[in-house]
Amino acid sequence: MRHLVLAPLYPPLRYGGVEIIVERLCSALASMDEVVVLALNPQAATVGHRWHGPVQVWDVPGHFFSPLAADAANSAALEIIRPLRRDVDVIHCHDWFFADAACTLAGENLPLLGYFHTVKALEGVHVGGAGTPARRYAEEKQARLAFRADVVAVYSQFMHDSVSDHFDIKIDNLVRFMCGPTLPLGRRPSVPARSNKGLNVTYVGRLAAEKGVDHLLNAFVDLHRHQPGNSLRVIGSGPDAQALMHRASQEPDASIAFEPLTSDPSKLMKAYLAADLVVVPSRFEPYGLVAAEALTLGVPVAVASTGGLPEIVRGGLFGDVFSVGGREELTNLLVSATARPPVDKQRAELGRRVHGDPSLWHYAARQLRARVLGEAGKCVS
């Protein structure tokens, strides 16, 4: 069986986010079948071909910045795909960017599996940008993919319910799979001993309004005023970076450090392992990859009660859940975390046993493949 996967980006262009989930799924599928990936590559000047492990990758030059650029990338994608079309058994399309190319090909009697990593209309409400041309374009392409896809795949119950409600998709056409570990789980990198004895709080991710880092910063300042000697490490980049660093500079006595987000998995693992608590304070989060990565390493987490984050910690079984934007609640959580590291470690270890199971990717691949085989049978008949 030959799978053609259309994805917005593919490693090693960037490590983390949607790309690493796509890569892990493709690698698991490639252990059973042949997988060809077509991905946008903003760094490429011309169409390129490479191998990433067992997966064949075609890179399409282009960028995300405008509907015109997306249309051009879709046209280029079709030029690459058409010679491969006769050998393809199923098309996988990850979200909106290549929806036009995927739907055009699927119209030639091929089963189409559409993956939704977010719902752009909901994202616009929480993140901003609702009603802009770029946002409307993405929403239209998502709607086209949702309408045409034979099966729609998601990886959180929040996304399952959101996609079902927003696009009026029948439950029978939806499949939810569970993500496995995205970090390499071989030998753990060594972490230097810390000089401070206080609580080491860490944030990893994008520095943007929807991520709620301002809430974490304010809560940590409250913690510092109540109980000095702790530290906050912010690892990330984004449009709010300067404003957040300016806010931190107003508290010169507080130990607050900013670092750029790394694409090196070993450095990322060291950052997680050096933390006593990883906090994910998002205002909107369809899944919550950072929380899952921290738990994969057995690192305690605290997450906001939004989107798929409470699912990651099983509603409090594997970590703490606090209200979105609840400054006092998060402050109290940080204060209590300074006194209970053994309990938090025990809960995180339970999370590690679930989220750190590598067989989850193979199970997800088999689950999706079974649905695809069923749809392929319908197309043939």
CSV table of C-alpha atoms in Angstrom, one decimal:
chain,number,residue,atom,x,y,z
A,1,MET,CA,0.0,0.0,0.0
A,2,ARG,CA,1.3,3.5,-0.9
A,3,HIS,CA,0.4,6.5,1.2
A,4,LEU,CA,0.8,10.1,-0.1
A,5,VAL,CA,1.0,12.5,2.8
A,6,LEU,CA,0.6,16.3,2.3
A,7,ALA,CA,2.0,18.3,5.2
A,8,PRO,CA,2.7,21.9,5.9
A,9,LEU,CA,6.3,21.2,7.1
A,10,TYR,CA,8.4,18.1,7.7
A,11,PRO,CA,11.5,17.6,10.0
A,12,PRO,CA,14.3,18.4,10.2
A,13,LEU,CA,13.1,21.8,9.0
A,14,ARG,CA,11.7,22.4,12.5
A,15,TYR,CA,11.5,20.1,15.6
A,16,GLY,CA,8.3,20.2,17.5
A,17,GLY,CA,4.7,21.1,16.9
A,18,VAL,CA,2.6,19.6,14.1
A,19,GLU,CA,5.7,18.6,12.2
A,20,ILE,CA,6.9,16.1,14.7
A,21,ILE,CA,3.5,14.5,15.1
A,22,VAL,CA,3.3,14.1,11.3
A,23,GLU,CA,6.8,12.7,11.2
A,24,ARG,CA,6.1,10.1,13.9
A,25,LEU,CA,2.9,9.0,12.2
A,26,CYS,CA,4.6,8.7,8.9
A,27,SER,CA,7.5,6.7,10.3
A,28,ALA,CA,5.1,4.3,12.0
A,29,LEU,CA,3.1,3.9,8.7
A,30,ALA,CA,6.4,3.3,6.8
A,31,SER,CA,7.1,0.3,9.0
A,32,MET,CA,4.1,-1.3,7.2
A,33,ASP,CA,3.8,0.4,3.8
A,34,GLU,CA,5.4,2.8,1.5
A,35,VAL,CA,5.1,6.5,2.5
A,36,VAL,CA,5.7,9.5,0.3
A,37,VAL,CA,5.5,13.0,1.9
A,38,LEU,CA,5.0,16.2,0.1
A,39,ALA,CA,5.9,19.2,2.3
A,40,LEU,CA,6.3,22.9,2.1
A,41,ASN,CA,9.9,24.0,2.5
A,42,PRO,CA,10.3,27.8,2.9
A,43,GLN,CA,14.1,27.4,2.7
A,44,ALA,CA,14.0,25.7,-0.7
A,45,ALA,CA,14.5,27.7,-3.9
A,46,THR,CA,13.4,24.8,-6.2
A,47,VAL,CA,11.6,21.5,-5.8
A,48,GLY,CA,13.7,19.0,-3.9
A,49,HIS,CA,13.8,15.3,-3.1
A,50,ARG,CA,15.2,13.6,-0.1
A,51,TRP,CA,14.9,10.7,2.3
A,52,HIS,CA,14.1,11.1,6.0
A,53,GLY,CA,14.6,7.6,7.4
A,54,PRO,CA,12.3,5.2,5.5
A,55,VAL,CA,10.1,8.1,4.2
A,56,GLN,CA,10.5,9.7,0.8
A,57,VAL,CA,10.1,13.5,1.0
A,58,TRP,CA,9.4,16.0,-1.8
A,59,ASP,CA,10.0,19.6,-0.7
A,60,VAL,CA,7.9,22.3,-2.3
A,61,PRO,CA,9.2,25.9,-2.2
A,62,GLY,CA,6.9,28.5,-0.8
A,63,HIS,CA,5.6,30.2,2.4
A,64,PHE,CA,2.5,30.6,4.5
A,65,PHE,CA,2.2,34.4,4.4
A,66,SER,CA,-0.6,34.9,1.9
A,67,PRO,CA,-3.4,33.1,0.1
A,68,LEU,CA,-1.6,33.8,-3.2
A,69,ALA,CA,1.5,32.0,-1.9
A,70,ALA,CA,-0.6,29.0,-0.8
A,71,ASP,CA,-2.3,28.8,-4.2
A,72,ALA,CA,1.0,28.8,-5.9
A,73,ALA,CA,2.3,26.0,-3.6
A,74,ASN,CA,-0.8,23.9,-4.2
A,75,SER,CA,-0.2,24.3,-8.0
A,76,ALA,CA,3.4,23.3,-7.6
A,77,ALA,CA,2.4,20.3,-5.4
A,78,LEU,CA,0.0,19.0,-8.1
A,79,GLU,CA,2.8,19.2,-10.7
A,80,ILE,CA,4.9,17.0,-8.5
A,81,ILE,CA,2.2,14.6,-7.5
A,82,ARG,CA,0.5,13.8,-10.8
A,83,PRO,CA,3.4,11.6,-12.1
A,84,LEU,CA,3.1,9.7,-8.7
A,85,ARG,CA,-0.6,9.5,-8.7
A,86,ARG,CA,-1.1,6.2,-10.4
A,87,ASP,CA,0.9,4.4,-7.7
A,88,VAL,CA,-0.9,6.0,-4.8
A,89,ASP,CA,-3.6,4.1,-2.8
A,90,VAL,CA,-4.6,6.8,-0.3
A,91,ILE,CA,-4.0,10.5,0.4
A,92,HIS,CA,-3.4,12.0,3.9
A,93,CYS,CA,-3.8,15.8,4.2
A,94,HIS,CA,-2.6,17.5,7.4
A,95,ASP,CA,-4.8,20.5,7.9
A,96,TRP,CA,-5.6,23.3,5.5
A,97,PHE,CA,-2.5,24.3,3.6
A,98,PHE,CA,-2.5,21.6,0.9
A,99,ALA,CA,-6.3,21.0,1.1
A,100,ASP,CA,-6.9,22.1,-2.5
A,101,ALA,CA,-4.3,19.7,-3.9
A,102,ALA,CA,-5.5,16.9,-1.7
A,103,CYS,CA,-9.1,17.3,-2.7
A,104,THR,CA,-8.3,17.6,-6.4
A,105,LEU,CA,-6.5,14.3,-6.3
A,106,ALA,CA,-9.1,12.6,-4.1
A,107,GLY,CA,-11.6,13.5,-6.7
A,108,GLU,CA,-10.0,10.9,-8.9
A,109,ASN,CA,-11.5,8.1,-6.8
A,110,LEU,CA,-8.8,8.0,-4.1
A,111,PRO,CA,-9.7,7.8,-0.3
A,112,LEU,CA,-8.8,11.0,1.6
A,113,LEU,CA,-7.9,11.1,5.2
A,114,GLY,CA,-7.9,14.6,6.6
A,115,TYR,CA,-6.1,15.6,9.8
A,116,PHE,CA,-7.2,18.6,11.9
A,117,HIS,CA,-4.6,20.0,14.2
A,118,THR,CA,-6.8,23.0,15.1
A,119,VAL,CA,-10.0,24.6,14.0
A,120,LYS,CA,-9.0,27.9,12.4
A,121,ALA,CA,-12.4,29.7,13.2
A,122,LEU,CA,-12.1,28.8,16.9
A,123,GLU,CA,-8.4,29.7,16.9
A,124,GLY,CA,-9.3,33.2,15.4
A,125,VAL,CA,-11.7,33.8,18.3
A,126,HIS,CA,-9.1,32.9,21.0
A,127,VAL,CA,-5.9,34.0,19.3
A,128,GLY,CA,-7.0,37.0,17.2
A,129,GLY,CA,-7.0,37.7,13.5
A,130,ALA,CA,-10.6,36.6,13.0
A,131,GLY,CA,-12.0,38.0,9.7
A,132,THR,CA,-8.6,38.8,8.1
A,133,PRO,CA,-8.1,37.6,4.5
A,134,ALA,CA,-5.5,35.0,5.6
A,135,ARG,CA,-7.7,33.6,8.3
A,136,ARG,CA,-10.8,33.4,6.1
A,137,TYR,CA,-8.7,31.7,3.4
A,138,ALA,CA,-7.5,29.0,5.9
A,139,GLU,CA,-11.1,28.6,7.2
A,140,GLU,CA,-12.4,28.0,3.7
A,141,LYS,CA,-9.7,25.4,3.0
A,142,GLN,CA,-10.4,23.6,6.2
A,143,ALA,CA,-14.1,23.5,5.4
A,144,ARG,CA,-13.3,22.1,2.0
A,145,LEU,CA,-11.1,19.4,3.5
A,146,ALA,CA,-13.7,18.5,6.2
A,147,PHE,CA,-16.5,18.2,3.5
A,148,ARG,CA,-14.4,16.1,1.1
A,149,ALA,CA,-12.4,13.8,3.5
A,150,ASP,CA,-13.7,10.3,3.8
A,151,VAL,CA,-12.2,10.1,7.3
A,152,VAL,CA,-11.2,13.0,9.6
A,153,ALA,CA,-8.5,12.3,12.2
A,154,VAL,CA,-7.8,14.2,15.4
A,155,TYR,CA,-5.8,13.5,18.5
A,156,SER,CA,-7.7,15.0,21.4
A,157,GLN,CA,-11.3,14.8,22.5
A,158,PHE,CA,-11.5,18.5,22.5
A,159,MET,CA,-10.6,18.5,18.8
A,160,HIS,CA,-13.0,15.6,18.1
A,161,ASP,CA,-15.9,17.6,19.6
A,162,SER,CA,-14.8,20.9,18.0
A,163,VAL,CA,-14.5,19.5,14.5
A,164,SER,CA,-17.7,17.5,14.8
A,165,ASP,CA,-19.7,20.5,15.9
A,166,HIS,CA,-18.1,23.2,13.7
A,167,PHE,CA,-18.1,21.2,10.4
A,168,ASP,CA,-21.2,19.1,11.2
A,169,ILE,CA,-19.2,15.8,10.6
A,170,LYS,CA,-20.8,12.5,11.5
A,171,ILE,CA,-19.2,10.7,14.4
A,172,ASP,CA,-18.7,7.7,12.2
A,173,ASN,CA,-16.4,9.7,9.9
A,174,LEU,CA,-14.2,10.8,12.8
A,175,VAL,CA,-11.3,8.9,14.3
A,176,ARG,CA,-9.4,9.9,17.3
A,177,PHE,CA,-5.9,8.5,17.9
A,178,MET,CA,-3.5,9.0,20.8
A,179,CYS,CA,-0.1,10.5,20.2
A,180,GLY,CA,3.0,8.7,21.4
A,181,PRO,CA,6.3,10.2,22.6
A,182,THR,CA,7.7,12.8,20.3
A,183,LEU,CA,11.1,13.1,22.0
A,184,PRO,CA,13.8,10.5,21.4
A,185,LEU,CA,13.7,8.1,24.3
A,186,GLY,CA,17.1,6.6,24.1
A,187,ARG,CA,19.8,7.6,26.5
A,188,ARG,CA,18.8,10.6,28.6
A,189,PRO,CA,21.1,13.6,28.5
A,190,SER,CA,22.8,14.5,31.7
A,191,VAL,CA,21.7,17.6,33.5
A,192,PRO,CA,24.1,19.7,35.6
A,193,ALA,CA,23.4,20.1,39.3
A,194,ARG,CA,21.6,23.3,40.1
A,195,SER,CA,23.0,25.9,42.4
A,196,ASN,CA,19.7,27.2,43.7
A,197,LYS,CA,17.5,25.1,46.0
A,198,GLY,CA,14.2,26.8,45.1
A,199,LEU,CA,11.5,25.7,42.7
A,200,ASN,CA,12.6,25.8,39.0
A,201,VAL,CA,9.5,26.7,36.9
A,202,THR,CA,9.9,26.3,33.2
A,203,TYR,CA,7.8,27.4,30.2
A,204,VAL,CA,8.5,26.0,26.7
A,205,GLY,CA,6.8,27.3,23.5
A,206,ARG,CA,5.7,30.3,21.5
A,207,LEU,CA,5.7,33.7,23.1
A,208,ALA,CA,2.3,34.9,21.8
A,209,ALA,CA,-1.0,36.1,23.4
A,210,GLU,CA,-2.8,32.8,23.1
A,211,LYS,CA,0.0,31.0,25.1
A,212,GLY,CA,-0.8,33.0,28.3
A,213,VAL,CA,2.9,33.5,29.3
A,214,ASP,CA,1.9,36.9,30.8
A,215,HIS,CA,-0.3,35.0,33.3
A,216,LEU,CA,2.6,32.8,34.3
A,217,LEU,CA,5.0,35.7,34.6
A,218,ASN,CA,2.6,37.6,36.8
A,219,ALA,CA,1.9,34.6,39.0
A,220,PHE,CA,5.7,33.9,39.3
A,221,VAL,CA,6.2,37.5,40.4
A,222,ASP,CA,3.6,37.0,43.1
A,223,LEU,CA,5.4,33.8,44.2
A,224,HIS,CA,8.7,35.7,44.3
A,225,ARG,CA,7.2,38.4,46.5
A,226,HIS,CA,5.7,35.8,48.8
A,227,GLN,CA,8.5,33.3,48.8
A,228,PRO,CA,11.9,34.4,47.2
A,229,GLY,CA,14.5,32.0,46.0
A,230,ASN,CA,12.7,30.3,43.1
A,231,SER,CA,13.4,30.7,39.4
A,232,LEU,CA,11.4,31.0,36.1
A,233,ARG,CA,12.9,29.9,32.8
A,234,VAL,CA,11.1,31.0,29.6
A,235,ILE,CA,12.2,29.1,26.5
A,236,GLY,CA,10.6,30.4,23.4
A,237,SER,CA,10.3,33.1,20.8
A,238,GLY,CA,7.4,35.0,19.2
A,239,PRO,CA,5.7,38.4,18.8
A,240,ASP,CA,5.3,39.0,22.6
A,241,ALA,CA,9.0,38.3,23.5
A,242,GLN,CA,10.0,42.0,23.9
A,243,ALA,CA,6.9,42.9,26.0
A,244,LEU,CA,7.4,39.9,28.3
A,245,MET,CA,11.1,40.6,28.8
A,246,HIS,CA,10.2,44.2,29.6
A,247,ARG,CA,7.7,43.0,32.2
A,248,ALA,CA,10.4,40.7,33.7
A,249,SER,CA,12.9,43.6,33.8
A,250,GLN,CA,10.6,45.5,36.2
A,251,GLU,CA,11.3,42.8,38.8
A,252,PRO,CA,15.1,42.9,38.9
A,253,ASP,CA,15.3,40.8,42.1
A,254,ALA,CA,13.3,37.9,40.6
A,255,SER,CA,15.2,35.1,38.9
A,256,ILE,CA,13.6,35.2,35.4
A,257,ALA,CA,15.6,34.0,32.4
A,258,PHE,CA,14.6,34.0,28.7
A,259,GLU,CA,16.1,31.7,26.1
A,260,PRO,CA,15.3,31.1,22.4
A,261,LEU,CA,13.3,28.0,21.6
A,262,THR,CA,15.7,25.2,20.5
A,263,SER,CA,15.2,22.8,17.6
A,264,ASP,CA,17.8,20.4,19.1
A,265,PRO,CA,15.8,17.6,20.8
A,266,SER,CA,18.8,16.9,23.2
A,267,LYS,CA,18.8,20.5,24.4
A,268,LEU,CA,15.0,20.5,24.7
A,269,MET,CA,15.1,17.3,26.8
A,270,LYS,CA,17.8,18.9,29.1
A,271,ALA,CA,15.5,21.9,29.6
A,272,TYR,CA,12.6,19.7,30.6
A,273,LEU,CA,14.7,17.5,32.9
A,274,ALA,CA,16.2,20.6,34.7
A,275,ALA,CA,12.7,21.8,35.6
A,276,ASP,CA,10.8,21.0,38.8
A,277,LEU,CA,7.6,22.1,37.2
A,278,VAL,CA,6.6,22.8,33.6
A,279,VAL,CA,3.7,25.2,33.3
A,280,VAL,CA,1.5,25.4,30.2
A,281,PRO,CA,-0.7,28.5,30.8
A,282,SER,CA,-2.4,28.7,27.3
A,283,ARG,CA,-5.6,30.6,26.6
A,284,PHE,CA,-6.2,28.2,23.7
A,285,GLU,CA,-4.5,24.8,23.1
A,286,PRO,CA,-6.1,22.2,20.8
A,287,TYR,CA,-3.8,19.5,22.2
A,288,GLY,CA,-0.8,20.4,24.4
A,289,LEU,CA,2.4,18.9,23.0
A,290,VAL,CA,4.7,20.6,25.6
A,291,ALA,CA,2.7,19.0,28.5
A,292,ALA,CA,2.9,15.6,26.9
A,293,GLU,CA,6.6,16.0,26.2
A,294,ALA,CA,7.3,16.9,29.8
A,295,LEU,CA,5.3,13.9,31.1
A,296,THR,CA,7.1,11.7,28.7
A,297,LEU,CA,10.2,12.4,30.7
A,298,GLY,CA,8.5,12.2,34.0
A,299,VAL,CA,8.6,15.9,34.7
A,300,PRO,CA,5.7,17.4,36.8
A,301,VAL,CA,3.3,19.7,34.9
A,302,ALA,CA,0.6,22.2,35.5
A,303,VAL,CA,-1.8,23.1,32.7
A,304,ALA,CA,-4.6,25.6,32.1
A,305,SER,CA,-8.1,24.3,31.8
A,306,THR,CA,-8.5,24.8,28.0
A,307,GLY,CA,-8.7,22.7,24.9
A,308,GLY,CA,-6.9,19.4,25.1
A,309,LEU,CA,-4.6,20.2,28.1
A,310,PRO,CA,-6.8,18.7,30.8
A,311,GLU,CA,-6.9,15.5,28.8
A,312,ILE,CA,-3.1,15.3,28.8
A,313,VAL,CA,-3.0,15.2,32.6
A,314,ARG,CA,-6.2,13.1,32.8
A,315,GLY,CA,-8.1,15.9,34.6
A,316,GLY,CA,-5.5,16.1,37.4
A,317,LEU,CA,-4.3,12.5,37.7
A,318,PHE,CA,-0.9,13.2,36.1
A,319,GLY,CA,-0.6,16.9,37.0
A,320,ASP,CA,-2.3,20.1,38.1
A,321,VAL,CA,-5.1,22.0,36.3
A,322,PHE,CA,-5.8,25.7,36.9
A,323,SER,CA,-8.3,28.1,35.5
A,324,VAL,CA,-7.4,30.1,32.3
A,325,GLY,CA,-6.1,33.4,33.4
A,326,GLY,CA,-6.5,32.6,37.1
A,327,ARG,CA,-3.5,34.6,38.5
A,328,GLU,CA,-4.3,33.9,42.1
A,329,GLU,CA,-5.0,30.3,41.5
A,330,LEU,CA,-1.8,29.8,39.6
A,331,THR,CA,0.2,31.7,42.3
A,332,ASN,CA,-1.3,29.4,45.0
A,333,LEU,CA,-0.4,26.4,42.9
A,334,LEU,CA,3.2,27.5,42.6
A,335,VAL,CA,3.4,28.2,46.3
A,336,SER,CA,2.1,24.7,47.1
A,337,ALA,CA,4.4,23.1,44.5
A,338,THR,CA,7.4,24.3,46.5
A,339,ALA,CA,6.4,22.0,49.3
A,340,ARG,CA,5.4,18.8,47.5
A,341,PRO,CA,7.9,17.6,44.9
A,342,PRO,CA,7.7,13.9,45.8
A,343,VAL,CA,3.9,13.9,45.2
A,344,ASP,CA,4.2,15.7,41.9
A,345,LYS,CA,7.0,13.3,40.8
A,346,GLN,CA,4.8,10.4,41.5
A,347,ARG,CA,2.0,11.8,39.4
A,348,ALA,CA,4.4,12.6,36.6
A,349,GLU,CA,5.7,9.1,36.7
A,350,LEU,CA,2.2,7.8,36.1
A,351,GLY,CA,2.0,10.2,33.1
A,352,ARG,CA,5.3,8.9,31.8
A,353,ARG,CA,4.1,5.4,31.7
A,354,VAL,CA,1.2,6.5,29.5
A,355,HIS,CA,2.6,9.2,27.3
A,356,GLY,CA,6.1,7.6,27.0
A,357,ASP,CA,4.9,4.4,25.4
A,358,PRO,CA,6.5,4.2,21.9
A,359,SER,CA,3.9,1.6,20.8
A,360,LEU,CA,1.3,4.3,20.7
A,361,TRP,CA,2.5,5.5,17.3
A,362,HIS,CA,2.3,2.0,15.8
A,363,TYR,CA,-1.2,1.5,17.3
A,364,ALA,CA,-2.3,4.9,15.9
A,365,ALA,CA,-0.8,4.0,12.4
A,366,ARG,CA,-2.6,0.6,12.5
A,367,GLN,CA,-5.9,2.3,13.6
A,368,LEU,CA,-5.7,4.9,10.7
A,369,ARG,CA,-4.6,2.3,8.2
A,370,ALA,CA,-7.6,0.1,9.0
A,371,ARG,CA,-9.9,3.0,8.4
A,372,VAL,CA,-8.1,3.8,5.2
A,373,LEU,CA,-8.4,0.2,4.0
A,374,GLY,CA,-12.2,0.3,4.6
A,375,GLU,CA,-12.5,3.5,2.7
A,376,ALA,CA,-10.4,2.2,-0.2
A,377,GLY,CA,-12.8,-0.8,-0.4
A,378,LYS,CA,-15.7,1.7,-0.7
A,379,CYS,CA,-13.9,3.6,-3.5
A,380,VAL,CA,-13.2,0.4,-5.4
A,381,SER,CA,-16.8,-0.8,-5.1
